[in-house]
Tab-separated table of C-alpha atoms and ligand atoms in Angstrom:
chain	number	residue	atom	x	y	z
A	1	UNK	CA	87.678	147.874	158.239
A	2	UNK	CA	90.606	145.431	158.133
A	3	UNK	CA	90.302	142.041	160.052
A	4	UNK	CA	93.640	140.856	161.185
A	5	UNK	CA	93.391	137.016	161.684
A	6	UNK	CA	95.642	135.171	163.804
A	7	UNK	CA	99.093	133.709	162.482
A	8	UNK	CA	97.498	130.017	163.429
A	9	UNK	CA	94.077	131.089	161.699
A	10	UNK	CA	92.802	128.092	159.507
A	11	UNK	CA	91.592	128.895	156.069
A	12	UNK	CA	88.333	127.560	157.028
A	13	UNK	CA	88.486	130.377	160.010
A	14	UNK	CA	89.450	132.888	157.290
A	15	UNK	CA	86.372	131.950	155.233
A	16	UNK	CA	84.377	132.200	158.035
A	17	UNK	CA	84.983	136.105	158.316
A	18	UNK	CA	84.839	136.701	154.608
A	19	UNK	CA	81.031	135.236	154.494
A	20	UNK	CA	80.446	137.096	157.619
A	21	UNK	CA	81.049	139.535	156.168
A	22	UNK	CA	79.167	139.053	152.811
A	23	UNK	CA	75.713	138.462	154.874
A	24	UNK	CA	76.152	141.922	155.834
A	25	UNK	CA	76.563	143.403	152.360
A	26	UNK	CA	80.341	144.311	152.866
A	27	UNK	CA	82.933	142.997	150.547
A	28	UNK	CA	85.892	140.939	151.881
A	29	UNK	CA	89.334	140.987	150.154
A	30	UNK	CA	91.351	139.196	151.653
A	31	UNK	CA	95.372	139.327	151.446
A	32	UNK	CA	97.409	136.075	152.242
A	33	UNK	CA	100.987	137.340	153.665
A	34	UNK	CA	103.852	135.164	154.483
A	35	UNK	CA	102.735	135.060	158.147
A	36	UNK	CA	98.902	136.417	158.451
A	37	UNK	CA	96.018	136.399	156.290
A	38	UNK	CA	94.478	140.438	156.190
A	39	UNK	CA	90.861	140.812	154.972
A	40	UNK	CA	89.781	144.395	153.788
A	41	UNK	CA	86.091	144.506	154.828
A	42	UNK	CA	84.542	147.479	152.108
A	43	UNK	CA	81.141	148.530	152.826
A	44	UNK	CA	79.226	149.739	155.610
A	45	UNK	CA	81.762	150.330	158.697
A	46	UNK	CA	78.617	150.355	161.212
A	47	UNK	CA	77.440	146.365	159.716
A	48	UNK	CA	80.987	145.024	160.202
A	49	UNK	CA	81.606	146.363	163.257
A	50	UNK	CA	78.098	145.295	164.618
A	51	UNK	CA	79.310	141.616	163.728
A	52	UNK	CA	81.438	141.551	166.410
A	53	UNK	CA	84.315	139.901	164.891
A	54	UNK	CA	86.908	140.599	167.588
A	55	UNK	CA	87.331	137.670	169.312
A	56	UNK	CA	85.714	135.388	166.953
A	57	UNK	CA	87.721	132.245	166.102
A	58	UNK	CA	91.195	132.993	164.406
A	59	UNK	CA	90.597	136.772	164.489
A	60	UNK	CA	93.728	138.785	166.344
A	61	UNK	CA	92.182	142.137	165.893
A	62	UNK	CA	89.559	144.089	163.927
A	63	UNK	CA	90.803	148.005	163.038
A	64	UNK	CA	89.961	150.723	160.950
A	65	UNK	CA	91.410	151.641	157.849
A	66	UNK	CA	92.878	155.582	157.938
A	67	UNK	CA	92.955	156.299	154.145
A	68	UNK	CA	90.321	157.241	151.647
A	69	UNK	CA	91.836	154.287	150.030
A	70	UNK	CA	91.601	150.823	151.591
A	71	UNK	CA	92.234	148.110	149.699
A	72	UNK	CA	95.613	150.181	147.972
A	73	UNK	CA	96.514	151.396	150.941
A	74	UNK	CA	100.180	149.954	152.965
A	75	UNK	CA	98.185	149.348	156.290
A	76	UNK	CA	96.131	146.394	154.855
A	77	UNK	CA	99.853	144.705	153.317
A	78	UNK	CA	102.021	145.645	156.398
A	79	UNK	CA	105.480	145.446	155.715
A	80	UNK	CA	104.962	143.251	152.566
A	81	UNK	CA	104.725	144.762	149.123
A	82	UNK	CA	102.445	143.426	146.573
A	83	UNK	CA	104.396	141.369	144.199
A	84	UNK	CA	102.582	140.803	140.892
A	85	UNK	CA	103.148	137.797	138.342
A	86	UNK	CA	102.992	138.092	134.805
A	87	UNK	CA	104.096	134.843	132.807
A	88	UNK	CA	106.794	134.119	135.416
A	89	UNK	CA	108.115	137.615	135.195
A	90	UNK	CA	107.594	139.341	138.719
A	91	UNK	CA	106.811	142.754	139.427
A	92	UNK	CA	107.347	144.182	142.932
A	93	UNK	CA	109.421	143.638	145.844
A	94	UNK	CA	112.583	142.601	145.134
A	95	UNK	CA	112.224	142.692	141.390
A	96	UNK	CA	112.696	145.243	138.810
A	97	UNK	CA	110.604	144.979	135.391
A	98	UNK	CA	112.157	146.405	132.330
A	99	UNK	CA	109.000	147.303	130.168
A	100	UNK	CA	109.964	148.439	126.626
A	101	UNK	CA	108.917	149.079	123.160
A	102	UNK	CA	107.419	151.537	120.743
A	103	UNK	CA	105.011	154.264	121.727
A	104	UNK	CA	103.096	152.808	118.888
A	105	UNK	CA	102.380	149.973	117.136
A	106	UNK	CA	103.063	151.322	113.137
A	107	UNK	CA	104.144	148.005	111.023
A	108	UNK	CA	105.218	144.724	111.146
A	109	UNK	CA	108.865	145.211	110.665
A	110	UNK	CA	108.799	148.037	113.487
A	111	UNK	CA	106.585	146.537	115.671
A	112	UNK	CA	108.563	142.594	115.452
A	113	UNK	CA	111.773	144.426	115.065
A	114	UNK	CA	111.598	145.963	118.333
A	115	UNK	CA	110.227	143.293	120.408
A	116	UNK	CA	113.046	141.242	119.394
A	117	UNK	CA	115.720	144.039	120.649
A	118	UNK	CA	113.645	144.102	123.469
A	119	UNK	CA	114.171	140.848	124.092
A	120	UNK	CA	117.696	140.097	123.329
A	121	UNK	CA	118.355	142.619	125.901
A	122	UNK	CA	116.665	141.168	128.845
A	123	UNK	CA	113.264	142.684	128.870
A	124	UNK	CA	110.763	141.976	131.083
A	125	UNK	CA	107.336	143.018	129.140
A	126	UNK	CA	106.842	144.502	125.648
A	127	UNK	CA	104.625	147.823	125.699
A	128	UNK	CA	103.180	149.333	122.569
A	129	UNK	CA	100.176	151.194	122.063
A	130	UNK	CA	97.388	150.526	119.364
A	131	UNK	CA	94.920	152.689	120.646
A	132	UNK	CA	96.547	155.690	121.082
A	133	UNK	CA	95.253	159.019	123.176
A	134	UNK	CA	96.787	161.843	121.476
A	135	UNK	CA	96.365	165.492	121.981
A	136	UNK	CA	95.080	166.413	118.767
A	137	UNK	CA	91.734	164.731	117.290
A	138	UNK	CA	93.607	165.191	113.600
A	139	UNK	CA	96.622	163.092	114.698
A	140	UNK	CA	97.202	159.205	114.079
A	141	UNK	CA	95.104	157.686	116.733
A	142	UNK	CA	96.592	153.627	116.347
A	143	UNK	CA	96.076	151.060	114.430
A	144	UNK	CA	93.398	149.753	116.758
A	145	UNK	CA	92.758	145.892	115.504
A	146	UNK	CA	95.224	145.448	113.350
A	147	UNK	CA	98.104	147.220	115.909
A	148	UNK	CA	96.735	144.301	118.759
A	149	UNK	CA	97.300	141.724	115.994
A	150	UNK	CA	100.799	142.854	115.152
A	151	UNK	CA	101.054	142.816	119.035
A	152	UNK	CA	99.837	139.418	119.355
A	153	UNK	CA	102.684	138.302	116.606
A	154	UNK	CA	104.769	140.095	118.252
A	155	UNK	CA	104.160	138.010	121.797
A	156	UNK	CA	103.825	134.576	120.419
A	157	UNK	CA	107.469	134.929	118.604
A	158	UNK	CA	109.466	136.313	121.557
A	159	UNK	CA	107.445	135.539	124.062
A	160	UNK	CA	107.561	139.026	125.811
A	161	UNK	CA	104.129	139.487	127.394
A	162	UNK	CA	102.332	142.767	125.845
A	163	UNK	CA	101.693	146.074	127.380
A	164	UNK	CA	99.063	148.064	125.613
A	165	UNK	CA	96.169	150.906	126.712
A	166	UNK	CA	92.696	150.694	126.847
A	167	UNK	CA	91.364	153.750	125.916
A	168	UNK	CA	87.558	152.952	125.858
A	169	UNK	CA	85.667	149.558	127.431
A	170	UNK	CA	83.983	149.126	124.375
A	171	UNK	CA	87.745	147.800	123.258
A	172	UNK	CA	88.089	146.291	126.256
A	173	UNK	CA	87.075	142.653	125.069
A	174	UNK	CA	89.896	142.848	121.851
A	175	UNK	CA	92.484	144.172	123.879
A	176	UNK	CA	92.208	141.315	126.779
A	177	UNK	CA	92.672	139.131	123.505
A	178	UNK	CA	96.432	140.182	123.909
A	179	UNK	CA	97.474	142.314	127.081
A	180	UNK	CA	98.730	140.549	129.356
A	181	UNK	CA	99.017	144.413	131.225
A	182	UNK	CA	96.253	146.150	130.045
A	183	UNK	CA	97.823	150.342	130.230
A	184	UNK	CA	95.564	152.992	131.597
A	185	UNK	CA	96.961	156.494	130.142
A	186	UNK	CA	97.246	159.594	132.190
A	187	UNK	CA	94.695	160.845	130.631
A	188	UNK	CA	92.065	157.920	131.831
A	189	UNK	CA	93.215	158.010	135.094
A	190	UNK	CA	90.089	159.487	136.520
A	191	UNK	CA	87.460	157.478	133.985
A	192	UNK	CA	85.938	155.680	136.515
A	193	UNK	CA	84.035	153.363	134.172
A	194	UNK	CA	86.860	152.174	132.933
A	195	UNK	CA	88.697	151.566	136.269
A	196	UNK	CA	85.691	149.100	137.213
A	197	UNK	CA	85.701	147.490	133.646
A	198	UNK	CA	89.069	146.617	133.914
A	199	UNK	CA	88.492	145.738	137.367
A	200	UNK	CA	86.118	143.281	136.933
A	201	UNK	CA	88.382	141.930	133.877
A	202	UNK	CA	90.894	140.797	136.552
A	203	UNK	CA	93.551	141.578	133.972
A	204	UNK	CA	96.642	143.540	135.697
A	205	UNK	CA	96.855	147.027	134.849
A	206	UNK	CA	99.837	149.885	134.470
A	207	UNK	CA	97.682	152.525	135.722
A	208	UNK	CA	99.106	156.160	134.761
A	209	UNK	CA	99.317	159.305	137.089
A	210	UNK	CA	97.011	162.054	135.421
A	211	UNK	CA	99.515	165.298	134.624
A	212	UNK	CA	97.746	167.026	137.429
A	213	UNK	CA	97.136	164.159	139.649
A	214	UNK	CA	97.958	163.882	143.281
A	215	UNK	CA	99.635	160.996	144.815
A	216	UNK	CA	96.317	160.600	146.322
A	217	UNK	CA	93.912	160.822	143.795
A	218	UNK	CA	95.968	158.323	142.162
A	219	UNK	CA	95.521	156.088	144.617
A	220	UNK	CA	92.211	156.626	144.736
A	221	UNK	CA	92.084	155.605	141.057
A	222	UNK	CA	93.896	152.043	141.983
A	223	UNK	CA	91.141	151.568	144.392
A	224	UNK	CA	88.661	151.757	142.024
A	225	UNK	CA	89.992	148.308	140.245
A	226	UNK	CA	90.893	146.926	143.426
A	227	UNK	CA	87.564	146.692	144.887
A	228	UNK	CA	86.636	145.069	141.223
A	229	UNK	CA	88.667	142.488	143.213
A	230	UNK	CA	91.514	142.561	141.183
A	231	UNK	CA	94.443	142.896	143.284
A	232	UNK	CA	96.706	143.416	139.808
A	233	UNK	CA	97.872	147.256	140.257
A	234	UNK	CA	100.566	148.511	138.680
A	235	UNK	CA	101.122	151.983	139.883
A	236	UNK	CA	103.075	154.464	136.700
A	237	UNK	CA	104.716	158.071	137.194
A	238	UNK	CA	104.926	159.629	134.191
A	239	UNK	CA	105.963	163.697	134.797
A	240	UNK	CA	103.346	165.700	136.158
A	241	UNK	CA	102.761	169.484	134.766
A	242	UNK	CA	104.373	172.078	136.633
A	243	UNK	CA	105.278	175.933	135.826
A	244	UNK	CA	108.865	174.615	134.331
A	245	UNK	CA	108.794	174.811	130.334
A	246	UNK	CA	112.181	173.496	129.706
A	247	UNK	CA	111.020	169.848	129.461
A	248	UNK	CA	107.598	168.217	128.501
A	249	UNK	CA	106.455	167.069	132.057
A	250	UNK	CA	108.655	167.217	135.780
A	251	UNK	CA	109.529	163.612	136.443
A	252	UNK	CA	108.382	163.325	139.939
A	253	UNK	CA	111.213	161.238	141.735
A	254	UNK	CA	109.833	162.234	145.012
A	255	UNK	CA	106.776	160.174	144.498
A	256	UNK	CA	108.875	156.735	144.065
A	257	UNK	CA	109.562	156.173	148.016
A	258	UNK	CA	106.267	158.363	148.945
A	259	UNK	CA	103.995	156.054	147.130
A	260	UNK	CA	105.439	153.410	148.656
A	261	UNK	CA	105.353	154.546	152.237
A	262	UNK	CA	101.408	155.016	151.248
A	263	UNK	CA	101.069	151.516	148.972
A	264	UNK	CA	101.966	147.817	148.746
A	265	UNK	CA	101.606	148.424	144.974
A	266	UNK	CA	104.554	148.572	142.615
A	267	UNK	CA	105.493	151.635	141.190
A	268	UNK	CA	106.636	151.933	137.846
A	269	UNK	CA	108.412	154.879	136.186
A	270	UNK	CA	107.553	156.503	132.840
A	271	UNK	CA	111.034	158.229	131.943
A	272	UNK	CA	110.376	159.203	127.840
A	273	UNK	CA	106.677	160.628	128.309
A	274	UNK	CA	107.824	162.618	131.432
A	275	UNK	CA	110.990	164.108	129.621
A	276	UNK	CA	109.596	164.155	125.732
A	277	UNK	CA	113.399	163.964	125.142
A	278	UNK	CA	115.755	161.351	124.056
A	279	UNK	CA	118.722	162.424	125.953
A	280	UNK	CA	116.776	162.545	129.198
A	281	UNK	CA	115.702	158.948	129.238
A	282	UNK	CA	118.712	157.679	130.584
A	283	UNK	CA	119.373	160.041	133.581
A	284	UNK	CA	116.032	159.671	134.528
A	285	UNK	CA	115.848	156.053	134.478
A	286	UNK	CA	118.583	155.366	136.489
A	287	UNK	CA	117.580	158.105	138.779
A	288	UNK	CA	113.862	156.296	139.070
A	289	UNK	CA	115.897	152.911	139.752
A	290	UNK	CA	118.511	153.886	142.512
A	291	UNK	CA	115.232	155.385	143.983
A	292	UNK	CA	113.630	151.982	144.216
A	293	UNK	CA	111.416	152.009	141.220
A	294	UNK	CA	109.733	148.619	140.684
A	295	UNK	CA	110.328	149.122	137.071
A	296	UNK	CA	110.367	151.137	134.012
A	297	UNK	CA	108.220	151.919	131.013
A	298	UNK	CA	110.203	153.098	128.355
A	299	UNK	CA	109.942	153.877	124.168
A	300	UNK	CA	112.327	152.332	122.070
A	301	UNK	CA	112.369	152.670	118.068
A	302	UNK	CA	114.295	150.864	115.283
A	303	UNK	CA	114.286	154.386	113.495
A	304	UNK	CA	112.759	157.104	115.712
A	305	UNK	CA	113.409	160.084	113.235
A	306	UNK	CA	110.450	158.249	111.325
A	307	UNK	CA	108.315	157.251	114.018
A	308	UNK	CA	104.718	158.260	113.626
A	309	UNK	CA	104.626	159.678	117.524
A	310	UNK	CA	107.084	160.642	120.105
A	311	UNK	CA	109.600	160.015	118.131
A	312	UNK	CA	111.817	162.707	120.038
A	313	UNK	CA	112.053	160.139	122.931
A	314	UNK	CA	111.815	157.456	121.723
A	315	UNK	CA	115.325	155.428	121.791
A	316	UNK	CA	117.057	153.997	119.323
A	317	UNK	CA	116.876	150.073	119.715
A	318	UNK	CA	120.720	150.009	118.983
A	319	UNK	CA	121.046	151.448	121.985
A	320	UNK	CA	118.787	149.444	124.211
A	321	UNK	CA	121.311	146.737	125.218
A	322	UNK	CA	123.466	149.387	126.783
A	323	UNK	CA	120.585	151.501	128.143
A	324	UNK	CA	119.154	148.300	129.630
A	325	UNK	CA	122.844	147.311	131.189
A	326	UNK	CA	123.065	150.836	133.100
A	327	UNK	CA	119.673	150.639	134.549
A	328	UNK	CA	120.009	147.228	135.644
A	329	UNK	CA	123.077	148.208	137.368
A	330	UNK	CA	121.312	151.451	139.297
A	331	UNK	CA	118.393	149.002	140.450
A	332	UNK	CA	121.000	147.111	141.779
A	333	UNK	CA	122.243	149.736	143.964
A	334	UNK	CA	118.502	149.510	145.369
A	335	UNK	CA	118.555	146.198	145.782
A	336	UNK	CA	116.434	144.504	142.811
A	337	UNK	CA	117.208	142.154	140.227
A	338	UNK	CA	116.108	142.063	136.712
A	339	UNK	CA	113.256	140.240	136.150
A	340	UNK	CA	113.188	138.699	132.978
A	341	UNK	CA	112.800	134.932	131.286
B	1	LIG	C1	101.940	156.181	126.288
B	1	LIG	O1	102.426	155.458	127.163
B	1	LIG	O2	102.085	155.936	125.088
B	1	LIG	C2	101.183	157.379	126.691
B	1	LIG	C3	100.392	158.002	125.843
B	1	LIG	O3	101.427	157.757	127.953
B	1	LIG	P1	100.652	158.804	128.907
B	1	LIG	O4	99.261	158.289	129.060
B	1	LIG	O5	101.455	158.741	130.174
B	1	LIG	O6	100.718	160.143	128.251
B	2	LIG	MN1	104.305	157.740	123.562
């Protein structure tokens, strides 16, 4: 259920509700907009209703939630996208996040190299992956410890804040050492486990769309971190599989305004995994920001003829300045600003 309090509600009104609401076993979460406060009431519809909360002091109205999914879901936010903070960069709203770096964390000089293109250009976040999930077991699978270390150098010199997937929770408590965006990969997007762990870490989270995911099963997905009570979802299109075989994955542009007709989360766009080519990156990421992407993810290599993985898409970080320029200019044309420090 979502309890709509007045616009003159007091805070101690709005606490009022939310331990109302905890006698009965449900679980408040509630959302402080510009004008009213919104609590999502998750647990037993028949319990919250029974309390009678229309009419109580500072409540306007008590209504049902349609979706399967509550707490991501645009009815509980109306009209007021979820605008995420990480180390003064925003993410959301108005604000368009250039996230960048290698698909993998490989050495020092790559790993440093790159964050400092990165940064020179304007970047928002730094991404790079040190766990890595990779289609074949007999492939490089990350640096693991040592990658989040490199990482960590990597943030304390420029200052970007890091970007890197949890594969497992048993690395959970390492990589919160350094993510400041812990990345759940397409292929995680249904581990449930792990959607509560890094729920109840409170860390924000890129979470992927699964290859074969609906928009709604991805959703679903968000909700399972949200009702962790962390309100940190980052919402990632990365190509989903469809019969076409010219390209890795179809870039699904469509889903950009759709998820956020259904979500107050940002949506970020994946262009290099979807394409798996170099010389699709760029179309796609200015398509992704005139569309009114929140952001996007992309791989960038000082060399990435030698890269260990996905080096086919990766681009070079000569180019990144430029790259970075255009896209900037297309999420302009949507009306969002670089956010950056
Ligand atoms: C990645 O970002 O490096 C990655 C493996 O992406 P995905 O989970 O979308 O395949
Ligand atoms: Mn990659």
């Amino acid at each position: 259920m979502m309890i709509v309090m007045k616009e003159s509600a007091t805070e101690e009104e709005v606490q009022s509700v939310i331990d109302r609401n905890e006698e009965v076993g449900a679980r408040a979460h509630p959302s402080r907009g510009e004008e009213v406060t919104v609590i999502g009431a998750i647990g037993d519809r028949e319990h919250v209703m029974r309390l009678g909360l229309e009419g109580a002091p500072g409540v306007e109205q008590v209504v049902p939630i349609l979706k399967p999914y509550k707490l991501a879901s645009a009815q509980i936010r109306p009209n007021e996208p979820s605008v995420i903070e990480i180390e003064g960069r925003r993410i959301g709203g108005d604000h368009f996040s250039m996230i960048a770096g290698p698909c993998t964390v490989e050495s020092r000089d790559q790993t440093l190299g790159t964050a400092r293109t990165v940064k020179a250009a304007g970047g928002s976040l730094f991404r790079g992956g040190a766990y890595k999930p990779r289609t074949s077991p007999y492939a490089f699978q990350g640096l693991g410890q040592e990658g989040l270390r490199l990482l960590a150098e990597a943030r304390a010199e420029t200052g970007l804040p890091v970007v890197t997937e949890c594969m497992d929770a048993r690395d959970l408590e390492p990589v919160l050492e350094v993510a400041d965006v812990i990345q759940i990969g397409a292929r995680n997007m249904q581990n449930y486990p792990l959607l509560a762990e890094i729920g109840r870490s409170g860390r924000p989270a890129l979470l992927k769309r699964g290859a074969s995911a609906t928009l709604e099963e991805l959703l679903m997905a968000a909700e399972y971190i949200l009702k962790e009570g962390n309100p940190n979802v980052l919402l990632c299109e990365r190509g989903i599989r469809t019969f076409e075989t010219a390209y890795r994955f179809t870039l699904d542009l469509t889903a950009i305004p759709v998820l956020k007709e259904l979500s107050h989360l940002p949506v970020i766009v994946d262009p290099s995994h979807a394409a798996g080519r170099r010389d699709l990156v760029t179309p796609l990421s200015l398509a992704a920001a005139a569309a009114g992407a929140d952001g996007i993810i992309v791989e960038v290599h000082p060399a990435p003829e030698e890269a260990i993985c996905d080096g086919p898409q990766q681009l070079y970080a000569d180019d990144f300045a430029l790259f970075a320029q255009k896209v900037e200019q297309a999420a302009a044309v949507a009306g969002k600003v670089l956010s950056a420090v």
